[in-house]
């Protein structure tokens, strides 16, 4: 029989072997448990990993949903100067008021401020002074010994008080129409400027004064202890809407100036009700507002979303680069490995901050701040992954099954990615997860230090929020509390989850627990 | 061994040289803001560019940089906040604050971390271990600036125990100065303690379950004896290089903590040199080189210390 050579063996040359005889071993009744099935089941059994995964999911949902729901409302409107006054309001959630999240703070105020807060309550019916701990005492250490001080619990939302605003005729009419429809009073009678000539308060305080005061702003009460109104009377102001109690119809609600063609009306608006007028609901910020008056809840979500997107991008790019680089290094070995190792040695020697600074200086004009930050992370980030892939290649490339695959005619690419690479998947997945908290931490540090500046009206980062809140740490700690809490939760849960994954993928721990 | 050390050192010098050269070229390619900081007068800018050596070809500038700076050790004068001063002297002046704060941190954090780790390992899987491990997990993960905020808010603002910012001056070893450094030391210390405790616990539990400890017990040593003589010594092999690495790292310090507590150290110098309107390129070059060198040196020392502590480990051997 002469030997025949076929470039491709035709199908008819194949023949089944042993179809006649019966096999006597039993069929497997359960499914085999593979590497990944095993790992997943071990992660699920680890309670702390599951808890961490749930926290991560909640944080991610927060970052996705909140900016979508709250976009385009007061939260991002930095350019609108009216809202700038709603600054540094403490957190207020109506259903959590029993736990102290009620927008109040304890404060020591002098008598001028105290009377002003009380007067707000008398005028609008919303008394900002919730509680008086210690009334009218003298403080020996204070600058002026004659001033009386009050320790009070102040509702910062009611203490917003009045805003002096100049309106056009149309705006003035629109507000009056709204007042008639809703029954909420927005415009309050103007104070007589003649009665306030001696008073030296700033415009913000001046807008709240509708009663007789001395030069320091302390209220001059009548014999019954009531405020003495100094409302402007008798001027024509086109007002035809709700009037305050005790108004006999003679109070003026605006100081009118300008010619008849273009009149402008300077009015006192209740800030609390003005918010309702603008947005249709009462002001209540779950995380409070920052020093610029932006809502921390949505700002933080925007920053968190940016952090997540950046971290996932970095993780993905690192995975691809690290895999390819590490595979080539590990598979070819020898001189290729030596040269490539030296390159990654040099890259890993550059301090990360230096890389970031140089990329910011060079690339931020061409590809933007975010792009250059991404480049900086990627430049050295893949080295760890490449290293672990390389180790796996060194471990497996000499094994018999690889030799078998080669004998069967598999090419380099097929052996690399079909036969050896899947062994390193476990470490790679763990690496990818553990990269994310690292990136978020570095990003927040860099933005905190001001090396990278991501702040704009629609975008922010956790680090910038921390840096902006830092000067107010003493008096308004909530500005810094929520970003800090967010980043701490994130780091802890990602590290827990990552460690759980690492244990689950560690073959030496298989079946031990 | 000797050959290996020489090889590593040569490699380090090469890597350092390449990194610093890359930094230099990248910096020189930037628009020259320092030359323009005294106004828009064209002639003046041109004169300053000439004086700063910007008008020569890049390669010539590089040659000057190598001969004058890398070999001669002259890093030039500051063009930013410390205008006109030698950057090296400014750098040396800022060094002690960073080193002292970090040294204090290490002095209190290292023993505490080791003790916690050892205690957790000895009480493995009891409630003490679970408590310490949970605490360690939280403290390792939470960023150091969050502790800094907590320390500053509660200890400095609420309880008024310490000053919120570090005192100015150079009397680093006086009691007054020390109390103003305590918040920074605490904030830096939490992470170090937790990291060290976690590492020690992992190493020690591994050693405690090994066979030779069982042998030591069978030959009649008490539990305390086995732990101190055998387990602790052996578990120190990987822990000691880690502590050593941290000790070298203290020179570079933490930029963010220095910023928060306004410590007049190297980290703040670095931030100032790049975030100001006129970036201080000479200062930036010097500090970048410094950070690079610290990283490379600590890597080598950590690697070499393994073989000094444990004679069984031979670095770079073919085996």
CSV table of N, CA and C in Angstrom, one decimal, chain B residues 73-180:
chain,number,residue,atom,x,y,z
B,73,UNK,N,25.6,69.7,39.4
B,73,UNK,CA,24.7,69.9,40.5
B,73,UNK,C,24.2,71.2,40.7
B,74,UNK,N,24.2,72.1,39.6
B,74,UNK,CA,23.6,73.4,39.7
B,74,UNK,C,22.2,73.4,39.1
B,75,UNK,N,21.2,73.5,39.9
B,75,UNK,CA,19.8,73.4,39.3
B,75,UNK,C,19.2,74.7,38.9
B,76,UNK,N,20.0,75.8,38.9
B,76,UNK,CA,19.5,77.0,38.5
B,76,UNK,C,18.7,77.8,39.5
B,77,UNK,N,18.2,79.0,39.1
B,77,UNK,CA,17.5,79.8,40.1
B,77,UNK,C,16.0,79.8,39.9
B,78,UNK,N,15.3,80.1,40.9
B,78,UNK,CA,13.8,80.0,40.9
B,78,UNK,C,13.3,81.1,40.0
B,79,UNK,N,12.2,80.8,39.3
B,79,UNK,CA,11.5,81.8,38.5
B,79,UNK,C,10.1,82.1,39.0
B,80,UNK,N,9.8,81.5,40.1
B,80,UNK,CA,8.4,81.6,40.5
B,80,UNK,C,8.3,82.3,41.9
B,81,UNK,N,7.8,81.6,42.9
B,81,UNK,CA,7.5,82.3,44.2
B,81,UNK,C,8.8,82.7,44.8
B,82,UNK,N,9.9,81.9,44.7
B,82,UNK,CA,11.2,82.3,45.3
B,82,UNK,C,12.1,82.9,44.4
B,83,UNK,N,11.6,83.9,43.7
B,83,UNK,CA,12.3,84.5,42.5
B,83,UNK,C,13.7,84.9,42.9
B,84,UNK,N,14.6,84.4,42.0
B,84,UNK,CA,16.0,84.8,42.2
B,84,UNK,C,16.8,83.9,43.1
B,85,UNK,N,16.2,83.1,43.9
B,85,UNK,CA,16.9,82.2,44.8
B,85,UNK,C,17.3,80.9,44.2
B,86,UNK,N,18.4,80.4,44.6
B,86,UNK,CA,18.9,79.1,44.2
B,86,UNK,C,17.9,78.0,44.5
B,87,UNK,N,17.4,77.2,43.6
B,87,UNK,CA,16.3,76.3,43.9
B,87,UNK,C,16.8,75.2,44.8
B,88,UNK,N,18.0,74.9,44.7
B,88,UNK,CA,18.6,73.8,45.6
B,88,UNK,C,18.5,74.2,47.1
B,89,UNK,N,18.9,75.5,47.3
B,89,UNK,CA,18.9,76.0,48.7
B,89,UNK,C,17.4,76.0,49.2
B,90,UNK,N,16.5,76.5,48.4
B,90,UNK,CA,15.1,76.5,48.8
B,90,UNK,C,14.6,75.1,49.2
B,91,UNK,N,15.0,74.1,48.3
B,91,UNK,CA,14.6,72.8,48.5
B,91,UNK,C,15.2,72.2,49.8
B,92,UNK,N,16.4,72.5,50.1
B,92,UNK,CA,17.1,72.0,51.3
B,92,UNK,C,16.4,72.6,52.5
B,93,UNK,N,16.0,73.9,52.3
B,93,UNK,CA,15.3,74.6,53.4
B,93,UNK,C,14.0,74.0,53.8
B,94,UNK,N,13.3,73.5,52.7
B,94,UNK,CA,11.9,72.9,52.9
B,94,UNK,C,12.0,71.5,53.4
B,95,UNK,N,13.1,70.9,53.3
B,95,UNK,CA,13.2,69.4,53.5
B,95,UNK,C,12.9,69.1,55.0
B,96,UNK,N,13.5,69.8,56.0
B,96,UNK,CA,13.3,69.3,57.4
B,96,UNK,C,11.9,69.1,57.8
B,97,UNK,N,11.0,70.1,57.4
B,97,UNK,CA,9.6,70.0,57.9
B,97,UNK,C,9.0,68.7,57.4
B,98,UNK,N,9.2,68.3,56.2
B,98,UNK,CA,8.6,67.1,55.7
B,98,UNK,C,9.2,65.9,56.4
B,99,UNK,N,10.5,65.9,56.5
B,99,UNK,CA,11.2,64.7,57.2
B,99,UNK,C,10.7,64.6,58.6
B,100,UNK,N,10.7,65.7,59.3
B,100,UNK,CA,10.4,65.6,60.8
B,100,UNK,C,9.0,65.1,61.0
B,101,UNK,N,8.0,65.6,60.2
B,101,UNK,CA,6.6,65.2,60.4
B,101,UNK,C,6.5,63.7,60.1
B,102,UNK,N,7.1,63.3,59.0
B,102,UNK,CA,7.0,61.9,58.6
B,102,UNK,C,7.8,61.0,59.5
B,103,UNK,N,8.9,61.5,60.1
B,103,UNK,CA,9.6,60.7,61.0
B,103,UNK,C,8.8,60.4,62.3
B,104,UNK,N,8.2,61.4,62.8
B,104,UNK,CA,7.3,61.3,64.0
B,104,UNK,C,6.2,60.3,63.7
B,105,UNK,N,5.6,60.4,62.5
B,105,UNK,CA,4.6,59.4,62.1
B,105,UNK,C,5.1,58.0,62.1
B,106,UNK,N,6.3,57.8,61.6
B,106,UNK,CA,6.8,56.4,61.5
B,106,UNK,C,7.1,55.9,63.0
B,107,UNK,N,7.6,56.8,63.8
B,107,UNK,CA,8.0,56.4,65.1
B,107,UNK,C,6.7,55.9,65.9
B,108,UNK,N,5.6,56.6,65.7
B,108,UNK,CA,4.4,56.1,66.4
B,108,UNK,C,3.6,55.0,65.7
B,109,UNK,N,3.7,55.1,64.4
B,109,UNK,CA,2.8,54.2,63.6
B,109,UNK,C,3.4,52.8,63.4
B,110,UNK,N,4.7,52.7,63.3
B,110,UNK,CA,5.3,51.3,63.0
B,110,UNK,C,5.1,50.4,64.1
B,111,UNK,N,5.5,50.7,65.4
B,111,UNK,CA,5.3,49.8,66.5
B,111,UNK,C,3.8,49.4,66.7
B,112,UNK,N,3.0,50.5,66.5
B,112,UNK,CA,1.5,50.2,66.7
B,112,UNK,C,1.0,49.3,65.7
B,113,UNK,N,1.4,49.5,64.4
B,113,UNK,CA,0.9,48.6,63.4
B,113,UNK,C,1.4,47.2,63.6
B,114,UNK,N,2.7,47.0,64.0
B,114,UNK,CA,3.2,45.7,64.2
B,114,UNK,C,2.5,45.0,65.3
B,115,UNK,N,2.3,45.7,66.4
B,115,UNK,CA,1.6,45.1,67.6
B,115,UNK,C,0.2,44.7,67.2
B,116,UNK,N,-0.5,45.6,66.6
B,116,UNK,CA,-1.9,45.2,66.2
B,116,UNK,C,-1.9,44.0,65.3
B,117,UNK,N,-1.0,43.9,64.3
B,117,UNK,CA,-1.0,42.8,63.4
B,117,UNK,C,-0.6,41.5,64.2
B,118,UNK,N,0.3,41.6,65.1
B,118,UNK,CA,0.7,40.4,65.8
B,118,UNK,C,-0.4,39.9,66.7
B,119,UNK,N,-1.1,40.9,67.3
B,119,UNK,CA,-2.2,40.5,68.2
B,119,UNK,C,-3.3,39.9,67.4
B,120,UNK,N,-3.6,40.4,66.3
B,120,UNK,CA,-4.7,39.9,65.4
B,120,UNK,C,-4.4,38.5,65.0
B,121,UNK,N,-3.1,38.3,64.6
B,121,UNK,CA,-2.7,36.9,64.2
B,121,UNK,C,-2.8,35.9,65.3
B,122,UNK,N,-2.4,36.3,66.5
B,122,UNK,CA,-2.4,35.4,67.6
B,122,UNK,C,-3.9,35.0,68.0
B,123,UNK,N,-4.8,36.0,67.8
B,123,UNK,CA,-6.2,35.7,68.1
B,123,UNK,C,-6.9,35.4,66.9
B,124,UNK,N,-6.4,34.7,66.0
B,124,UNK,CA,-7.0,34.5,64.7
B,124,UNK,C,-8.4,33.9,64.8
B,125,UNK,N,-9.3,34.5,64.0
B,125,UNK,CA,-10.7,34.1,64.0
B,125,UNK,C,-11.5,34.2,65.3
B,126,UNK,N,-10.9,34.9,66.3
B,126,UNK,CA,-11.7,35.3,67.4
B,126,UNK,C,-12.2,36.7,67.2
B,127,UNK,N,-13.0,37.2,68.2
B,127,UNK,CA,-13.6,38.5,67.9
B,127,UNK,C,-12.6,39.6,67.9
B,128,UNK,N,-11.5,39.5,68.6
B,128,UNK,CA,-10.4,40.5,68.5
B,128,UNK,C,-9.9,40.7,67.1
B,129,UNK,N,-9.6,39.5,66.5
B,129,UNK,CA,-9.1,39.5,65.2
B,129,UNK,C,-10.1,40.1,64.2
B,130,UNK,N,-11.4,39.8,64.3
B,130,UNK,CA,-12.4,40.3,63.4
B,130,UNK,C,-12.5,41.8,63.6
B,131,UNK,N,-12.4,42.3,64.8
B,131,UNK,CA,-12.5,43.7,65.1
B,131,UNK,C,-11.3,44.4,64.4
B,132,UNK,N,-10.1,43.9,64.7
B,132,UNK,CA,-8.9,44.6,64.1
B,132,UNK,C,-9.0,44.5,62.6
B,133,UNK,N,-9.3,43.3,62.0
B,133,UNK,CA,-9.3,43.2,60.6
B,133,UNK,C,-10.3,44.1,59.9
B,134,UNK,N,-11.5,44.3,60.5
B,134,UNK,CA,-12.5,45.2,60.0
B,134,UNK,C,-12.0,46.6,60.0
B,135,UNK,N,-11.4,47.0,61.2
B,135,UNK,CA,-10.9,48.3,61.3
B,135,UNK,C,-9.8,48.6,60.3
B,136,UNK,N,-8.9,47.6,60.1
B,136,UNK,CA,-7.8,47.7,59.2
B,136,UNK,C,-8.3,47.9,57.8
B,137,UNK,N,-9.3,47.1,57.4
B,137,UNK,CA,-9.9,47.2,56.1
B,137,UNK,C,-10.4,48.6,55.8
B,138,UNK,N,-11.1,49.2,56.8
B,138,UNK,CA,-11.7,50.5,56.6
B,138,UNK,C,-10.5,51.5,56.5
B,139,UNK,N,-9.5,51.4,57.5
B,139,UNK,CA,-8.5,52.4,57.5
B,139,UNK,C,-7.5,52.3,56.3
B,140,UNK,N,-7.4,51.2,55.8
B,140,UNK,CA,-6.5,51.0,54.6
B,140,UNK,C,-7.2,51.7,53.4
B,141,UNK,N,-8.5,51.6,53.3
B,141,UNK,CA,-9.2,52.0,52.1
B,141,UNK,C,-9.5,53.5,52.1
B,142,UNK,N,-9.9,54.0,53.3
B,142,UNK,CA,-10.3,55.5,53.3
B,142,UNK,C,-9.1,56.4,53.1
B,143,UNK,N,-9.2,57.3,52.1
B,143,UNK,CA,-8.1,58.2,51.8
B,143,UNK,C,-7.6,59.0,53.0
B,144,UNK,N,-6.3,59.3,53.0
B,144,UNK,CA,-5.7,60.0,54.2
B,144,UNK,C,-6.3,61.4,54.4
B,145,UNK,N,-6.7,62.0,53.3
B,145,UNK,CA,-7.3,63.4,53.5
B,145,UNK,C,-8.6,63.3,54.2
B,146,UNK,N,-9.3,62.2,54.1
B,146,UNK,CA,-10.6,62.2,54.9
B,146,UNK,C,-10.2,62.1,56.4
B,147,UNK,N,-9.2,61.4,56.8
B,147,UNK,CA,-8.8,61.5,58.2
B,147,UNK,C,-8.4,62.9,58.6
B,148,UNK,N,-7.7,63.5,57.6
B,148,UNK,CA,-7.2,64.8,57.9
B,148,UNK,C,-8.4,65.8,58.2
B,149,UNK,N,-9.4,65.6,57.4
B,149,UNK,CA,-10.6,66.5,57.7
B,149,UNK,C,-11.2,66.1,59.0
B,150,UNK,N,-11.3,64.8,59.3
B,150,UNK,CA,-11.9,64.4,60.6
B,150,UNK,C,-11.1,64.9,61.7
B,151,UNK,N,-9.8,64.7,61.7
B,151,UNK,CA,-8.9,65.2,62.7
B,151,UNK,C,-9.0,66.7,62.9
B,152,UNK,N,-8.9,67.4,61.8
B,152,UNK,CA,-9.0,68.8,61.9
B,152,UNK,C,-10.3,69.3,62.5
B,153,UNK,N,-11.4,68.7,62.0
B,153,UNK,CA,-12.7,69.2,62.5
B,153,UNK,C,-12.9,68.8,64.0
B,154,UNK,N,-12.7,67.6,64.4
B,154,UNK,CA,-13.0,67.2,65.7
B,154,UNK,C,-11.9,67.6,66.7
B,155,UNK,N,-10.7,67.3,66.5
B,155,UNK,CA,-9.7,67.6,67.5
B,155,UNK,C,-9.3,69.1,67.5
B,156,UNK,N,-9.3,69.7,66.3
B,156,UNK,CA,-8.8,71.1,66.3
B,156,UNK,C,-10.0,72.1,66.4
B,157,UNK,N,-11.1,71.9,65.7
B,157,UNK,CA,-12.1,72.9,65.8
B,157,UNK,C,-13.1,72.7,66.9
B,158,UNK,N,-13.5,71.4,67.1
B,158,UNK,CA,-14.5,71.1,68.1
B,158,UNK,C,-13.9,71.1,69.5
B,159,UNK,N,-12.9,70.2,69.7
B,159,UNK,CA,-12.3,70.1,71.0
B,159,UNK,C,-11.2,71.1,71.3
B,160,UNK,N,-10.7,71.7,70.3
B,160,UNK,CA,-9.6,72.7,70.4
B,160,UNK,C,-8.4,72.2,71.1
B,161,UNK,N,-8.0,71.0,70.9
B,161,UNK,CA,-6.8,70.4,71.5
B,161,UNK,C,-5.6,70.9,70.8
B,162,UNK,N,-5.6,71.0,69.5
B,162,UNK,CA,-4.4,71.3,68.7
B,162,UNK,C,-4.7,72.5,67.8
B,163,UNK,N,-3.7,73.1,67.3
B,163,UNK,CA,-3.8,74.2,66.4
B,163,UNK,C,-4.2,73.5,65.0
B,164,UNK,N,-5.1,74.1,64.2
B,164,UNK,CA,-5.5,73.5,63.0
B,164,UNK,C,-4.4,73.5,61.9
B,165,UNK,N,-3.5,74.5,62.0
B,165,UNK,CA,-2.4,74.5,61.0
B,165,UNK,C,-1.0,74.4,61.7
B,166,UNK,N,0.0,74.0,61.0
B,166,UNK,CA,1.3,73.9,61.6
B,166,UNK,C,1.9,75.3,61.8
B,167,UNK,N,2.6,75.4,63.0
B,167,UNK,CA,3.2,76.7,63.3
B,167,UNK,C,4.4,76.9,62.3
B,168,UNK,N,4.6,78.2,62.0
B,168,UNK,CA,5.7,78.5,61.2
B,168,UNK,C,7.0,78.6,62.0
B,169,UNK,N,8.1,78.5,61.3
B,169,UNK,CA,9.4,78.6,62.1
B,169,UNK,C,10.2,77.3,61.8
B,170,UNK,N,11.3,77.3,62.4
B,170,UNK,CA,12.2,76.2,62.1
B,170,UNK,C,12.6,75.4,63.4
B,171,UNK,N,11.9,75.6,64.5
B,171,UNK,CA,12.3,74.9,65.7
B,171,UNK,C,11.5,73.6,65.8
B,172,UNK,N,12.0,72.7,64.9
B,172,UNK,CA,11.2,71.5,64.7
B,172,UNK,C,11.1,70.5,65.9
B,173,UNK,N,12.1,70.7,66.8
B,173,UNK,CA,12.1,69.7,67.9
B,173,UNK,C,11.5,70.3,69.2
B,174,UNK,N,11.0,71.5,69.2
B,174,UNK,CA,10.4,72.1,70.4
B,174,UNK,C,9.0,71.5,70.6
B,175,UNK,N,8.6,71.5,71.9
B,175,UNK,CA,7.3,71.0,72.2
B,175,UNK,C,6.2,71.7,71.6
B,176,UNK,N,6.3,73.0,71.5
B,176,UNK,CA,5.2,73.8,70.9
B,176,UNK,C,5.0,73.4,69.4
B,177,UNK,N,6.1,73.2,68.7
B,177,UNK,CA,6.1,72.8,67.3
B,177,UNK,C,5.4,71.4,67.2
B,178,UNK,N,5.8,70.6,68.2
B,178,UNK,CA,5.3,69.2,68.1
B,178,UNK,C,3.8,69.2,68.2
B,179,UNK,N,3.3,70.0,69.1
B,179,UNK,CA,1.8,69.9,69.3
B,179,UNK,C,1.1,70.4,68.0
B,180,UNK,N,1.7,71.3,67.3
B,180,UNK,CA,1.0,71.8,66.1
B,180,UNK,C,1.2,70.7,65.0
